[in-house]
């Protein structure tokens, strides 16, 4: 069964020698399996290590922990145990044989051999194991040709794909996620055609998955370097229609009187990829701390309101007026359907979708201080993310046009920096509070207070007065006088 004894340092981490020793003393066979083995061959860093044991995973983990005085977390329901050893999380599980019932993702589980365990894994590249037995330490155990598929960049199920996907439809999303994540500019990973066909046949099985699990996979797809690949595969297999039909409705180009519009699906995917690229560039340049999942959601949904706003105007061609407003209104519903948080993350996505046209619109107009101040006021601390999204939103088949639009966009960015330095509008707080208005004019809570505050805010944003208390107070007094209000005690 063993192929080669490894000489290449894959098992240098001290935990492997330790597990090997303890397993021998306990009289069980143990193997490293799954993602760690795959990532060794791909030269990618692996965060965690999975150990499979022919016997009890929990018992072996506890025996290892006794030797290292490490803390073990035991998950008895799952038959797994986890311990941290020299900074690495190591998970132990007993080898199992699984059989499925059609109505659930939960299998009937029995103890099994290593090979039974490999058979229940999702893909050949995820089913490889390294032996931890003393006799053949480091030997690759690969009954399904995972190493061949890894070299060829192929994602294939160990069993008939209809069975693998029907048993656990989450695997369809995992296939797509791995294809997107493992692909590099040098070598792309493709899902074998039989598998893609099986997905198209099995797409209705998605109904047994919880929305939370689906959303978790979508998040992982969005966080890959080139998310478009995942969304194209979701579309191609018909899974997108089930998961995010609103996105699929962006597909297609309609032509009237010889005039077509952009395919908004392709455009959206290009924008998501550009956001991912620009985030990486900003992180490399030290301008950004980390990738932001919610910015990627904003990119994915930025044009979601286009189908609902599409009109053909014989004079100008296709228009999508107000699509950002319609899109922003759609965001909560989409989050709710996918059981995603309806908290400030959703509000952030909604805000970016709603504002995504503003900076670009400024490019076409003359960039006035007042328009920039209003943008800063509305975007607040999310202005940098909004600007990144808008820059990524510039796409065209004509490269010269992209260069020109980007240059114009840079002017907006410069203006933003200029206005920001002058006026500190980003975290604008009205210098005039409601309490102050009430106390000054001796009036109870009423609409007039809002009206006065609004007048002051507009004056500051329009540059009529400076962003400070003295000028705001003076304006408040003169405006209130024009409304017939009198200062208390005068
Ligand atoms: P990652 O780098 O994303 O952690 P991974 O391959 O380690 O990749 P995990 O989700 O951590 O993926 O799962 C560990 C291993 O468990 C996989 O390599 C695979 O062998 C197996 N596995 C996980 N989920 C499934 C599933 N739904 N069906 C079958 N096997 C699975
Ligand atoms: Mg893992």
Short mmCIF file of C-alpha atoms and ligand atoms in Angstrom, two decimals:
data_model
loop_
_atom_site.label_atom_id
_atom_site.label_comp_id
_atom_site.label_asym_id
_atom_site.label_seq_id
_atom_site.Cartn_x
_atom_site.Cartn_y
_atom_site.Cartn_z
CA UNK A 1 0.00 0.00 0.00
CA UNK A 2 2.82 2.40 0.77
CA UNK A 3 4.31 4.26 -2.18
CA UNK A 4 7.43 6.16 -1.17
CA UNK A 5 9.14 7.04 2.03
CA UNK A 6 9.32 10.79 2.23
CA UNK A 7 12.62 12.54 2.46
CA UNK A 8 11.40 16.06 1.92
CA UNK A 9 10.66 17.45 5.33
CA UNK A 10 6.87 17.27 5.09
CA UNK A 11 6.69 15.59 8.49
CA UNK A 12 9.36 17.58 10.29
CA UNK A 13 6.91 19.14 12.72
CA UNK A 14 7.66 17.42 16.08
CA UNK A 15 4.01 16.47 16.55
CA UNK A 16 4.31 13.75 13.89
CA UNK A 17 7.11 11.83 15.63
CA UNK A 18 5.25 12.15 18.90
CA UNK A 19 1.93 10.88 17.50
CA UNK A 20 3.80 8.06 15.80
CA UNK A 21 5.35 6.96 19.06
CA UNK A 22 2.19 7.22 21.13
CA UNK A 23 0.18 5.40 18.44
CA UNK A 24 2.64 2.52 18.48
CA UNK A 25 2.48 2.28 22.25
CA UNK A 26 -1.31 2.32 22.06
CA UNK A 27 -1.29 -0.36 19.37
CA UNK A 28 -3.21 1.73 16.77
CA UNK A 29 -2.36 2.94 13.27
CA UNK A 30 -2.40 6.70 12.72
CA UNK A 31 -2.12 8.80 9.55
CA UNK A 32 -1.98 12.47 8.58
CA UNK A 33 -4.81 13.07 6.13
CA UNK A 34 -6.59 15.64 3.99
CA UNK A 35 -5.70 19.30 3.55
CA UNK A 36 -2.29 19.07 5.21
CA UNK A 37 -1.08 16.37 2.81
CA UNK A 38 -2.49 18.22 -0.21
CA UNK A 39 -0.91 21.51 0.83
CA UNK A 40 2.50 19.85 1.38
CA UNK A 41 2.61 18.87 -2.28
CA UNK A 42 1.30 22.24 -3.40
CA UNK A 43 3.89 24.06 -1.30
CA UNK A 44 1.13 26.00 0.47
CA UNK A 45 1.04 26.75 4.17
CA UNK A 46 -1.46 24.67 6.05
CA UNK A 47 -2.95 26.05 9.23
CA UNK A 48 -4.02 22.81 10.82
CA UNK A 49 -3.24 19.12 10.84
CA UNK A 50 -5.79 16.30 10.68
CA UNK A 51 -4.86 12.91 12.10
CA UNK A 52 -6.98 9.84 11.41
CA UNK A 53 -6.66 6.80 13.66
CA UNK A 54 -7.81 3.25 13.11
CA UNK A 55 -9.37 3.19 16.57
CA UNK A 56 -10.41 6.02 18.89
CA UNK A 57 -9.27 9.49 17.88
CA UNK A 58 -10.21 10.85 21.28
CA UNK A 59 -8.20 8.19 23.15
CA UNK A 60 -5.09 8.84 21.04
CA UNK A 61 -5.41 12.61 21.47
CA UNK A 62 -5.68 12.15 25.23
CA UNK A 63 -2.64 9.86 25.28
CA UNK A 64 -0.62 12.41 23.27
CA UNK A 65 -1.78 15.19 25.57
CA UNK A 66 -0.61 13.28 28.66
CA UNK A 67 2.88 13.29 27.19
CA UNK A 68 2.93 17.00 26.36
CA UNK A 69 0.67 18.35 29.09
CA UNK A 70 -1.32 20.04 26.33
CA UNK A 71 -4.99 20.80 26.76
CA UNK A 72 -7.35 18.62 24.71
CA UNK A 73 -10.80 19.75 23.62
CA UNK A 74 -13.05 16.74 23.14
CA UNK A 75 -16.12 16.84 20.89
CA UNK A 76 -17.78 13.61 21.87
CA UNK A 77 -20.76 14.06 19.49
CA UNK A 78 -18.39 14.13 16.54
CA UNK A 79 -15.91 11.61 17.97
CA UNK A 80 -13.11 14.15 17.53
CA UNK A 81 -10.54 15.80 19.77
CA UNK A 82 -8.31 18.78 19.20
CA UNK A 83 -5.09 19.84 20.82
CA UNK A 84 -2.65 22.65 20.22
CA UNK A 85 0.97 21.65 19.92
CA UNK A 86 3.68 24.22 19.34
CA UNK A 87 1.20 26.65 17.90
CA UNK A 88 -0.47 24.22 15.48
CA UNK A 89 -3.99 22.87 15.89
CA UNK A 90 -4.04 19.11 15.57
CA UNK A 91 -7.36 17.35 15.17
CA UNK A 92 -7.80 13.63 15.85
CA UNK A 93 -10.60 11.49 14.49
CA UNK A 94 -11.26 7.77 14.34
CA UNK A 95 -11.34 6.24 10.85
CA UNK A 96 -14.94 5.79 9.84
CA UNK A 97 -17.19 4.24 7.29
CA UNK A 98 -20.22 6.30 6.38
CA UNK A 99 -23.56 5.60 4.81
CA UNK A 100 -26.19 8.19 4.06
CA UNK A 101 -29.89 8.57 4.23
CA UNK A 102 -31.42 10.68 1.44
CA UNK A 103 -33.02 13.29 3.66
CA UNK A 104 -30.10 14.43 5.65
CA UNK A 105 -26.49 15.50 5.51
CA UNK A 106 -25.91 13.44 8.65
CA UNK A 107 -24.46 10.03 7.82
CA UNK A 108 -24.77 6.77 9.70
CA UNK A 109 -21.23 6.32 11.00
CA UNK A 110 -19.40 3.11 11.90
CA UNK A 111 -15.78 2.45 12.78
CA UNK A 112 -13.76 1.64 9.69
CA UNK A 113 -10.32 1.27 8.17
CA UNK A 114 -8.16 4.01 6.69
CA UNK A 115 -9.42 3.11 3.25
CA UNK A 116 -13.08 3.33 4.34
CA UNK A 117 -12.24 6.75 5.67
CA UNK A 118 -10.56 7.88 2.46
CA UNK A 119 -13.56 6.70 0.45
CA UNK A 120 -15.92 9.05 2.35
CA UNK A 121 -13.74 12.08 1.65
CA UNK A 122 -14.80 14.69 -0.86
CA UNK A 123 -12.04 14.74 -3.48
CA UNK A 124 -9.09 12.56 -4.44
CA UNK A 125 -6.72 15.44 -3.69
CA UNK A 126 -8.21 15.66 -0.18
CA UNK A 127 -8.10 11.90 0.44
CA UNK A 128 -4.34 11.33 0.55
CA UNK A 129 -2.65 10.25 3.77
CA UNK A 130 0.89 9.98 5.14
CA UNK A 131 1.61 6.98 7.32
CA UNK A 132 2.83 7.66 10.84
CA UNK A 133 3.79 4.00 11.46
CA UNK A 134 7.45 3.52 12.41
CA UNK A 135 7.90 0.90 9.69
CA UNK A 136 6.93 3.17 6.80
CA UNK A 137 6.88 6.63 8.39
CA UNK A 138 5.98 9.24 5.78
CA UNK A 139 4.74 6.82 3.12
CA UNK A 140 1.98 8.23 0.95
CA UNK A 141 -1.27 6.25 1.00
CA UNK A 142 -3.22 7.32 -2.05
CA UNK A 143 -5.72 4.72 -3.28
CA UNK A 144 -7.64 7.14 -5.53
CA UNK A 145 -4.80 8.79 -7.43
CA UNK A 146 -4.87 12.10 -5.56
CA UNK A 147 -1.24 12.81 -6.39
CA UNK A 148 -1.89 12.36 -10.11
CA UNK A 149 -4.89 14.70 -9.94
CA UNK A 150 -2.95 17.23 -7.94
CA UNK A 151 -0.20 17.31 -10.56
CA UNK A 152 -2.75 17.70 -13.33
CA UNK A 153 -4.86 20.28 -11.47
CA UNK A 154 -7.97 18.12 -11.40
CA UNK A 155 -10.80 18.02 -8.88
CA UNK A 156 -12.49 14.64 -8.89
CA UNK A 157 -14.52 12.68 -6.35
CA UNK A 158 -13.16 9.32 -5.15
CA UNK A 159 -16.50 7.61 -5.82
CA UNK A 160 -19.15 8.12 -8.49
CA UNK A 161 -19.83 11.89 -8.26
CA UNK A 162 -23.59 11.34 -8.16
CA UNK A 163 -23.13 9.41 -4.92
CA UNK A 164 -20.57 11.77 -3.40
CA UNK A 165 -22.71 14.86 -4.12
CA UNK A 166 -26.04 13.34 -3.32
CA UNK A 167 -24.70 12.09 0.04
CA UNK A 168 -23.51 15.53 1.01
CA UNK A 169 -24.38 18.35 -1.41
CA UNK A 170 -22.07 20.72 0.45
CA UNK A 171 -19.30 18.97 -1.49
CA UNK A 172 -20.52 20.63 -4.70
CA UNK A 173 -19.76 24.01 -3.17
CA UNK A 174 -16.48 22.72 -1.77
CA UNK A 175 -15.43 21.53 -5.26
CA UNK A 176 -16.03 25.00 -6.63
CA UNK A 177 -14.32 26.65 -3.69
CA UNK A 178 -11.21 24.46 -4.06
CA UNK A 179 -11.11 25.06 -7.83
CA UNK A 180 -11.09 28.80 -7.19
CA UNK A 181 -8.74 28.72 -4.25
CA UNK A 182 -6.09 26.33 -5.54
CA UNK A 183 -5.89 27.83 -9.02
CA UNK A 184 -2.91 30.07 -9.61
CA UNK A 185 -1.88 32.04 -12.68
CA UNK A 186 0.54 29.19 -13.48
CA UNK A 187 -1.88 26.32 -13.10
CA UNK A 188 -5.64 26.27 -12.89
CA UNK A 189 -7.61 23.56 -11.15
CA UNK A 190 -10.55 22.23 -13.09
CA UNK A 191 -13.47 20.14 -11.95
CA UNK A 192 -13.76 17.06 -14.18
CA UNK A 193 -16.69 17.18 -16.63
CA UNK A 194 -18.44 14.14 -15.04
CA UNK A 195 -18.41 16.00 -11.78
CA UNK A 196 -19.80 19.21 -13.27
CA UNK A 197 -22.54 17.23 -14.97
CA UNK A 198 -23.36 15.48 -11.69
CA UNK A 199 -23.63 18.86 -9.98
CA UNK A 200 -26.08 20.09 -12.56
CA UNK A 201 -28.15 16.93 -11.97
CA UNK A 202 -27.89 17.10 -8.19
CA UNK A 203 -28.52 20.80 -7.73
CA UNK A 204 -31.90 20.24 -6.09
CA UNK A 205 -30.10 18.35 -3.31
CA UNK A 206 -28.94 21.78 -2.12
CA UNK A 207 -32.30 22.00 -0.39
CA UNK A 208 -31.05 19.79 2.47
CA UNK A 209 -28.24 22.22 3.28
CA UNK A 210 -28.68 24.93 5.86
CA UNK A 211 -28.39 28.46 4.52
CA UNK A 212 -25.64 29.12 7.05
CA UNK A 213 -23.42 26.44 5.50
CA UNK A 214 -24.08 27.80 2.02
CA UNK A 215 -23.23 31.33 3.13
CA UNK A 216 -20.04 30.09 4.77
CA UNK A 217 -18.90 28.55 1.50
CA UNK A 218 -19.85 31.69 -0.44
CA UNK A 219 -17.75 33.72 1.98
CA UNK A 220 -14.78 31.45 1.40
CA UNK A 221 -15.24 31.74 -2.36
CA UNK A 222 -15.37 35.52 -2.11
CA UNK A 223 -12.14 35.53 -0.13
CA UNK A 224 -10.16 33.72 -2.83
CA UNK A 225 -7.77 35.66 -5.03
CA UNK A 226 -10.02 35.39 -8.07
CA UNK A 227 -13.61 34.95 -6.91
CA UNK A 228 -15.01 35.24 -10.46
CA UNK A 229 -13.94 31.69 -11.17
CA UNK A 230 -16.15 30.36 -8.39
CA UNK A 231 -19.18 32.40 -9.44
CA UNK A 232 -18.85 31.34 -13.06
CA UNK A 233 -18.81 27.70 -11.96
CA UNK A 234 -21.81 28.28 -9.71
CA UNK A 235 -23.62 29.70 -12.69
CA UNK A 236 -22.50 27.02 -15.11
CA UNK A 237 -23.72 24.21 -12.84
CA UNK A 238 -27.07 25.87 -12.10
CA UNK A 239 -26.24 26.20 -8.39
CA UNK A 240 -26.28 29.99 -8.56
CA UNK A 241 -29.96 29.98 -9.45
CA UNK A 242 -30.60 28.21 -6.17
CA UNK A 243 -28.21 30.26 -4.03
CA UNK A 244 -28.34 33.79 -5.35
CA UNK A 245 -30.88 34.10 -8.19
CA UNK A 246 -30.66 37.90 -8.07
CA UNK A 247 -27.07 37.69 -9.29
CA UNK A 248 -28.01 35.43 -12.15
CA UNK A 249 -30.55 37.97 -13.35
CA UNK A 250 -27.66 40.28 -14.20
CA UNK A 251 -26.77 37.96 -17.05
CA UNK A 252 -27.36 38.73 -20.67
CA UNK A 253 -27.28 41.58 -23.10
CA UNK A 254 -30.41 43.03 -24.64
CA UNK A 255 -30.24 44.89 -27.92
CA UNK A 256 -32.75 47.47 -29.14
CA UNK A 257 -32.27 49.50 -32.30
CA UNK A 258 -28.78 48.07 -32.60
CA UNK A 259 -27.77 49.29 -29.14
CA UNK A 260 -26.69 46.76 -26.51
CA UNK A 261 -25.63 47.23 -22.89
CA UNK A 262 -22.86 45.63 -20.84
CA UNK A 263 -23.38 42.12 -19.58
CA UNK A 264 -23.79 43.06 -15.94
CA UNK A 265 -22.92 39.60 -14.65
CA UNK A 266 -19.49 39.60 -16.29
CA UNK A 267 -18.98 43.20 -15.28
CA UNK A 268 -19.84 42.39 -11.65
CA UNK A 269 -17.43 39.46 -11.54
CA UNK A 270 -14.70 41.61 -13.01
CA UNK A 271 -15.32 44.21 -10.32
CA UNK A 272 -15.12 41.59 -7.56
CA UNK A 273 -11.77 40.37 -8.94
CA UNK A 274 -10.50 43.93 -9.20
CA UNK A 275 -11.52 44.62 -5.61
CA UNK A 276 -9.61 41.50 -4.52
CA UNK A 277 -6.56 42.61 -6.51
CA UNK A 278 -6.63 46.19 -5.25
CA UNK A 279 -7.04 45.00 -1.67
CA UNK A 280 -3.94 42.83 -2.05
CA UNK A 281 -2.04 45.78 -3.53
CA UNK A 282 -3.07 48.08 -0.69
CA UNK A 283 -2.14 45.45 1.90
CA UNK A 284 1.27 44.98 0.26
CA UNK A 285 1.76 48.76 0.27
CA UNK A 286 0.87 48.91 3.98
CA UNK A 287 -2.24 51.02 3.28
CA UNK A 288 -4.70 48.39 4.49
CA UNK A 289 -4.52 45.90 7.34
CA UNK A 290 -6.41 42.92 5.98
CA UNK A 291 -8.93 41.73 3.42
CA UNK A 292 -12.51 42.70 4.06
CA UNK A 293 -15.15 40.09 3.31
CA UNK A 294 -17.93 42.68 3.41
CA UNK A 295 -16.26 44.89 0.83
CA UNK A 296 -16.31 41.85 -1.44
CA UNK A 297 -20.01 41.36 -0.77
CA UNK A 298 -20.53 45.01 -1.64
CA UNK A 299 -18.68 44.43 -4.93
CA UNK A 300 -20.76 41.33 -5.66
CA UNK A 301 -24.02 43.16 -5.04
CA UNK A 302 -23.11 46.65 -6.28
CA UNK A 303 -25.17 46.40 -9.48
CA UNK A 304 -27.82 44.01 -8.16
CA UNK A 305 -30.50 46.69 -8.75
CA UNK A 306 -29.75 47.01 -12.47
CA UNK A 307 -32.41 44.65 -13.83
CA UNK A 308 -35.04 46.53 -11.82
CA UNK A 309 -34.02 49.91 -13.21
CA UNK A 310 -33.29 49.10 -16.83
CA UNK A 311 -34.94 51.33 -19.45
CA UNK A 312 -34.38 51.97 -23.11
CA UNK A 313 -34.36 55.59 -24.08
CA UNK A 314 -34.22 56.05 -27.87
CA UNK A 315 -32.19 59.24 -27.42
CA UNK A 316 -29.42 57.88 -25.16
CA UNK A 317 -29.75 54.09 -25.28
CA UNK A 318 -29.89 51.91 -22.18
CA UNK A 319 -30.10 53.55 -18.76
CA UNK A 320 -30.06 52.16 -15.23
CA UNK A 321 -31.07 55.29 -13.34
CA UNK A 322 -31.46 54.73 -9.63
CA UNK A 323 -30.07 51.18 -9.71
CA UNK A 324 -27.96 51.91 -6.64
CA UNK A 325 -31.06 52.87 -4.66
CA UNK A 326 -32.94 49.76 -5.76
CA UNK A 327 -29.81 47.67 -5.07
CA UNK A 328 -29.36 49.04 -1.56
CA UNK A 329 -32.99 48.19 -0.83
CA UNK A 330 -32.42 44.60 -1.98
CA UNK A 331 -29.45 43.98 0.32
CA UNK A 332 -31.33 43.18 3.57
CA UNK A 333 -33.55 40.64 1.78
CA UNK A 334 -30.55 38.88 0.27
CA UNK A 335 -28.75 38.77 3.62
CA UNK A 336 -31.87 37.45 5.29
CA UNK A 337 -32.37 34.69 2.73
CA UNK A 338 -28.80 33.51 3.27
CA UNK A 339 -29.14 33.84 7.06
CA UNK A 340 -26.25 36.27 7.11
CA UNK A 341 -25.95 38.85 9.87
CA UNK A 342 -28.45 41.70 9.70
CA UNK A 343 -26.19 43.91 11.78
CA UNK A 344 -23.71 46.68 10.95
CA UNK A 345 -22.01 44.41 8.35
CA UNK A 346 -25.21 44.35 6.33
CA UNK A 347 -25.63 48.11 6.81
CA UNK A 348 -22.09 48.63 5.55
CA UNK A 349 -22.77 46.59 2.39
CA UNK A 350 -26.04 48.42 1.91
CA UNK A 351 -24.32 51.77 2.29
CA UNK A 352 -21.60 50.96 -0.23
CA UNK A 353 -24.11 49.64 -2.75
CA UNK A 354 -26.20 52.78 -2.28
CA UNK A 355 -23.24 55.13 -2.67
CA UNK A 356 -21.22 53.32 -5.31
CA UNK A 357 -22.24 55.68 -8.06
CA UNK A 358 -21.47 58.92 -6.30
CA UNK A 359 -17.68 59.18 -6.78
CA UNK A 360 -17.92 58.08 -10.41
CA UNK A 361 -20.70 60.57 -11.04
CA UNK A 362 -18.37 63.26 -9.71
CA UNK A 363 -15.88 62.40 -12.44
CA UNK A 364 -18.32 63.56 -15.08
CA UNK A 365 -19.28 66.75 -13.32
CA UNK A 366 -16.99 69.45 -12.27
CA UNK A 367 -15.64 68.28 -8.92
CA UNK A 368 -16.94 70.93 -6.53
CA UNK A 369 -15.90 71.16 -2.87
CA UNK A 370 -19.52 70.96 -1.90
CA UNK A 371 -20.14 67.66 -3.74
CA UNK A 372 -17.00 66.19 -2.20
CA UNK A 373 -18.00 67.32 1.29
CA UNK A 374 -21.41 65.68 0.89
CA UNK A 375 -19.77 62.47 -0.26
CA UNK A 376 -17.45 62.50 2.75
CA UNK A 377 -20.37 63.20 5.03
CA UNK A 378 -22.45 60.32 3.63
CA UNK A 379 -19.61 57.77 3.48
CA UNK A 380 -17.98 58.65 6.82
CA UNK A 381 -15.25 56.21 7.78
CA UNK A 382 -16.13 53.91 4.88
CA UNK A 383 -14.92 56.44 2.32
CA UNK A 384 -11.67 54.56 1.58
CA UNK A 385 -13.52 51.31 0.94
CA UNK A 386 -16.04 53.15 -1.21
CA UNK A 387 -13.26 54.70 -3.27
CA UNK A 388 -11.61 51.31 -3.74
CA UNK A 389 -14.91 49.82 -4.90
CA UNK A 390 -15.53 52.69 -7.31
CA UNK A 391 -12.08 52.46 -8.78
CA UNK A 392 -12.61 48.72 -9.29
CA UNK A 393 -15.98 49.51 -10.90
CA UNK A 394 -14.24 51.09 -13.87
CA UNK A 395 -14.32 48.42 -16.56
CA UNK A 396 -14.48 48.69 -20.32
CA UNK A 397 -13.46 46.68 -23.33
CA UNK A 398 -11.58 49.75 -24.45
CA UNK A 399 -8.30 50.01 -22.49
CA UNK A 400 -7.81 53.69 -23.43
CA UNK A 401 -11.18 54.48 -21.90
CA UNK A 402 -10.24 52.71 -18.67
CA UNK A 403 -7.02 54.74 -18.44
CA UNK A 404 -8.91 57.99 -19.02
CA UNK A 405 -11.61 57.19 -16.44
CA UNK A 406 -9.00 56.15 -13.89
CA UNK A 407 -7.16 59.44 -14.41
CA UNK A 408 -10.36 61.41 -13.89
CA UNK A 409 -11.11 59.32 -10.86
CA UNK A 410 -7.71 60.19 -9.42
CA UNK A 411 -8.77 63.84 -9.56
CA UNK A 412 -11.75 63.03 -7.34
CA UNK A 413 -9.40 61.24 -4.96
CA UNK A 414 -7.05 64.24 -4.81
CA UNK A 415 -9.93 66.57 -4.19
CA UNK A 416 -11.11 64.32 -1.42
CA UNK A 417 -7.77 64.53 0.35
CA UNK A 418 -7.73 68.30 -0.08
CA UNK A 419 -11.24 68.86 1.28
CA UNK A 420 -10.68 66.40 4.08
CA UNK A 421 -7.54 68.21 5.23
CA UNK A 422 -9.44 71.49 5.25
CA UNK A 423 -12.80 70.61 6.67
CA UNK A 424 -12.67 67.38 8.70
CA UNK A 425 -16.06 66.30 7.40
CA UNK A 426 -15.52 62.53 7.56
CA UNK A 427 -16.87 62.21 11.08
CA UNK A 428 -19.08 65.24 10.85
CA UNK A 429 -21.01 66.12 13.99
CA UNK A 430 -23.36 69.04 13.77
CA UNK A 431 -21.92 71.77 16.05
CA UNK A 432 -25.52 72.62 16.91
CA UNK A 433 -27.40 70.07 19.02
CA UNK A 434 -31.14 69.80 19.50
CA UNK A 435 -30.78 70.56 23.22
CA UNK A 436 -28.88 73.73 22.44
CA UNK A 437 -31.57 74.93 20.04
CA UNK A 438 -34.31 74.22 22.61
CA UNK A 439 -32.43 75.97 25.42
CA UNK A 440 -31.52 79.01 23.32
CA UNK A 441 -35.05 79.66 22.07
CA UNK A 442 -37.00 78.13 24.95
CA UNK A 443 -38.98 75.78 22.71
CA UNK A 444 -40.15 72.19 23.29
CA UNK A 445 -39.16 69.26 20.99
CA UNK A 446 -40.70 69.97 17.57
CA UNK A 447 -39.97 69.82 13.83
CA UNK A 448 -38.48 73.30 13.82
CA UNK A 449 -35.41 72.01 15.68
CA UNK A 450 -34.67 69.49 12.92
CA UNK A 451 -35.21 72.21 10.34
CA UNK A 452 -32.69 74.52 12.04
CA UNK A 453 -30.09 71.76 12.40
CA UNK A 454 -30.56 70.76 8.75
CA UNK A 455 -30.05 74.37 7.64
CA UNK A 456 -26.76 74.52 9.58
CA UNK A 457 -25.59 71.14 8.26
CA UNK A 458 -26.35 72.11 4.64
CA UNK A 459 -24.54 75.41 5.06
CA UNK A 460 -21.43 73.62 6.31
CA UNK A 461 -21.51 70.96 3.60
CA UNK A 462 -22.09 73.58 0.91
CA UNK A 463 -19.18 75.64 2.22
CA UNK A 464 -21.40 78.61 3.05
CA UNK A 465 -19.95 78.61 6.59
CA UNK A 466 -17.00 76.82 8.19
CA UNK A 467 -17.31 73.63 10.21
CA UNK A 468 -17.08 75.31 13.64
CA UNK A 469 -19.33 76.32 16.50
CA UNK A 470 -19.05 80.14 16.16
CA UNK A 471 -20.20 80.32 12.56
CA UNK A 472 -22.82 77.62 13.12
CA UNK A 473 -24.20 79.48 16.15
CA UNK A 474 -24.44 82.75 14.23
CA UNK A 475 -26.27 81.09 11.37
CA UNK A 476 -28.61 79.32 13.80
CA UNK A 477 -29.54 82.63 15.37
CA UNK A 478 -30.17 84.49 12.13
CA UNK A 479 -32.11 81.59 10.62
CA UNK A 480 -34.21 81.15 13.78
CA UNK A 481 -34.98 84.87 13.77
CA UNK A 482 -36.25 84.55 10.20
CA UNK A 483 -38.62 81.84 11.49
CA UNK A 484 -39.88 84.26 14.15
CA UNK A 485 -38.07 82.66 17.13
CA UNK A 486 -36.71 84.79 19.93
CA UNK A 487 -33.70 84.09 22.14
CA UNK A 488 -34.74 83.34 25.73
CA UNK A 489 -34.37 86.33 28.06
CA UNK A 490 -34.10 88.94 25.29
P1 LIG B 1 -8.79 24.03 4.24
O1 LIG B 1 -7.47 24.52 3.85
O2 LIG B 1 -9.92 24.82 3.66
O3 LIG B 1 -8.95 23.77 5.71
P2 LIG B 1 -9.10 21.20 4.06
O4 LIG B 1 -8.93 20.22 2.93
O5 LIG B 1 -8.28 20.99 5.28
O6 LIG B 1 -8.90 22.64 3.46
P3 LIG B 1 -11.38 21.03 5.79
O7 LIG B 1 -12.75 21.60 5.59
O8 LIG B 1 -10.55 21.53 6.90
O9 LIG B 1 -10.64 21.19 4.39
O10 LIG B 1 -11.57 19.47 5.91
C1 LIG B 1 -10.50 18.58 6.20
C2 LIG B 1 -10.63 17.32 5.37
O11 LIG B 1 -11.84 16.65 5.72
C3 LIG B 1 -10.71 17.55 3.87
O12 LIG B 1 -9.43 17.59 3.28
C4 LIG B 1 -11.50 16.36 3.41
O13 LIG B 1 -10.68 15.21 3.32
C5 LIG B 1 -12.45 16.10 4.56
N1 LIG B 1 -13.77 16.77 4.41
C6 LIG B 1 -14.15 17.96 4.91
N2 LIG B 1 -15.43 18.22 4.62
C7 LIG B 1 -15.88 17.17 3.92
C8 LIG B 1 -17.14 16.82 3.34
N3 LIG B 1 -18.18 17.64 3.41
N4 LIG B 1 -17.22 15.63 2.70
C9 LIG B 1 -16.18 14.80 2.64
N5 LIG B 1 -14.98 15.06 3.14
C10 LIG B 1 -14.82 16.23 3.79
MG1 LIG B 2 -8.49 22.15 7.12
#
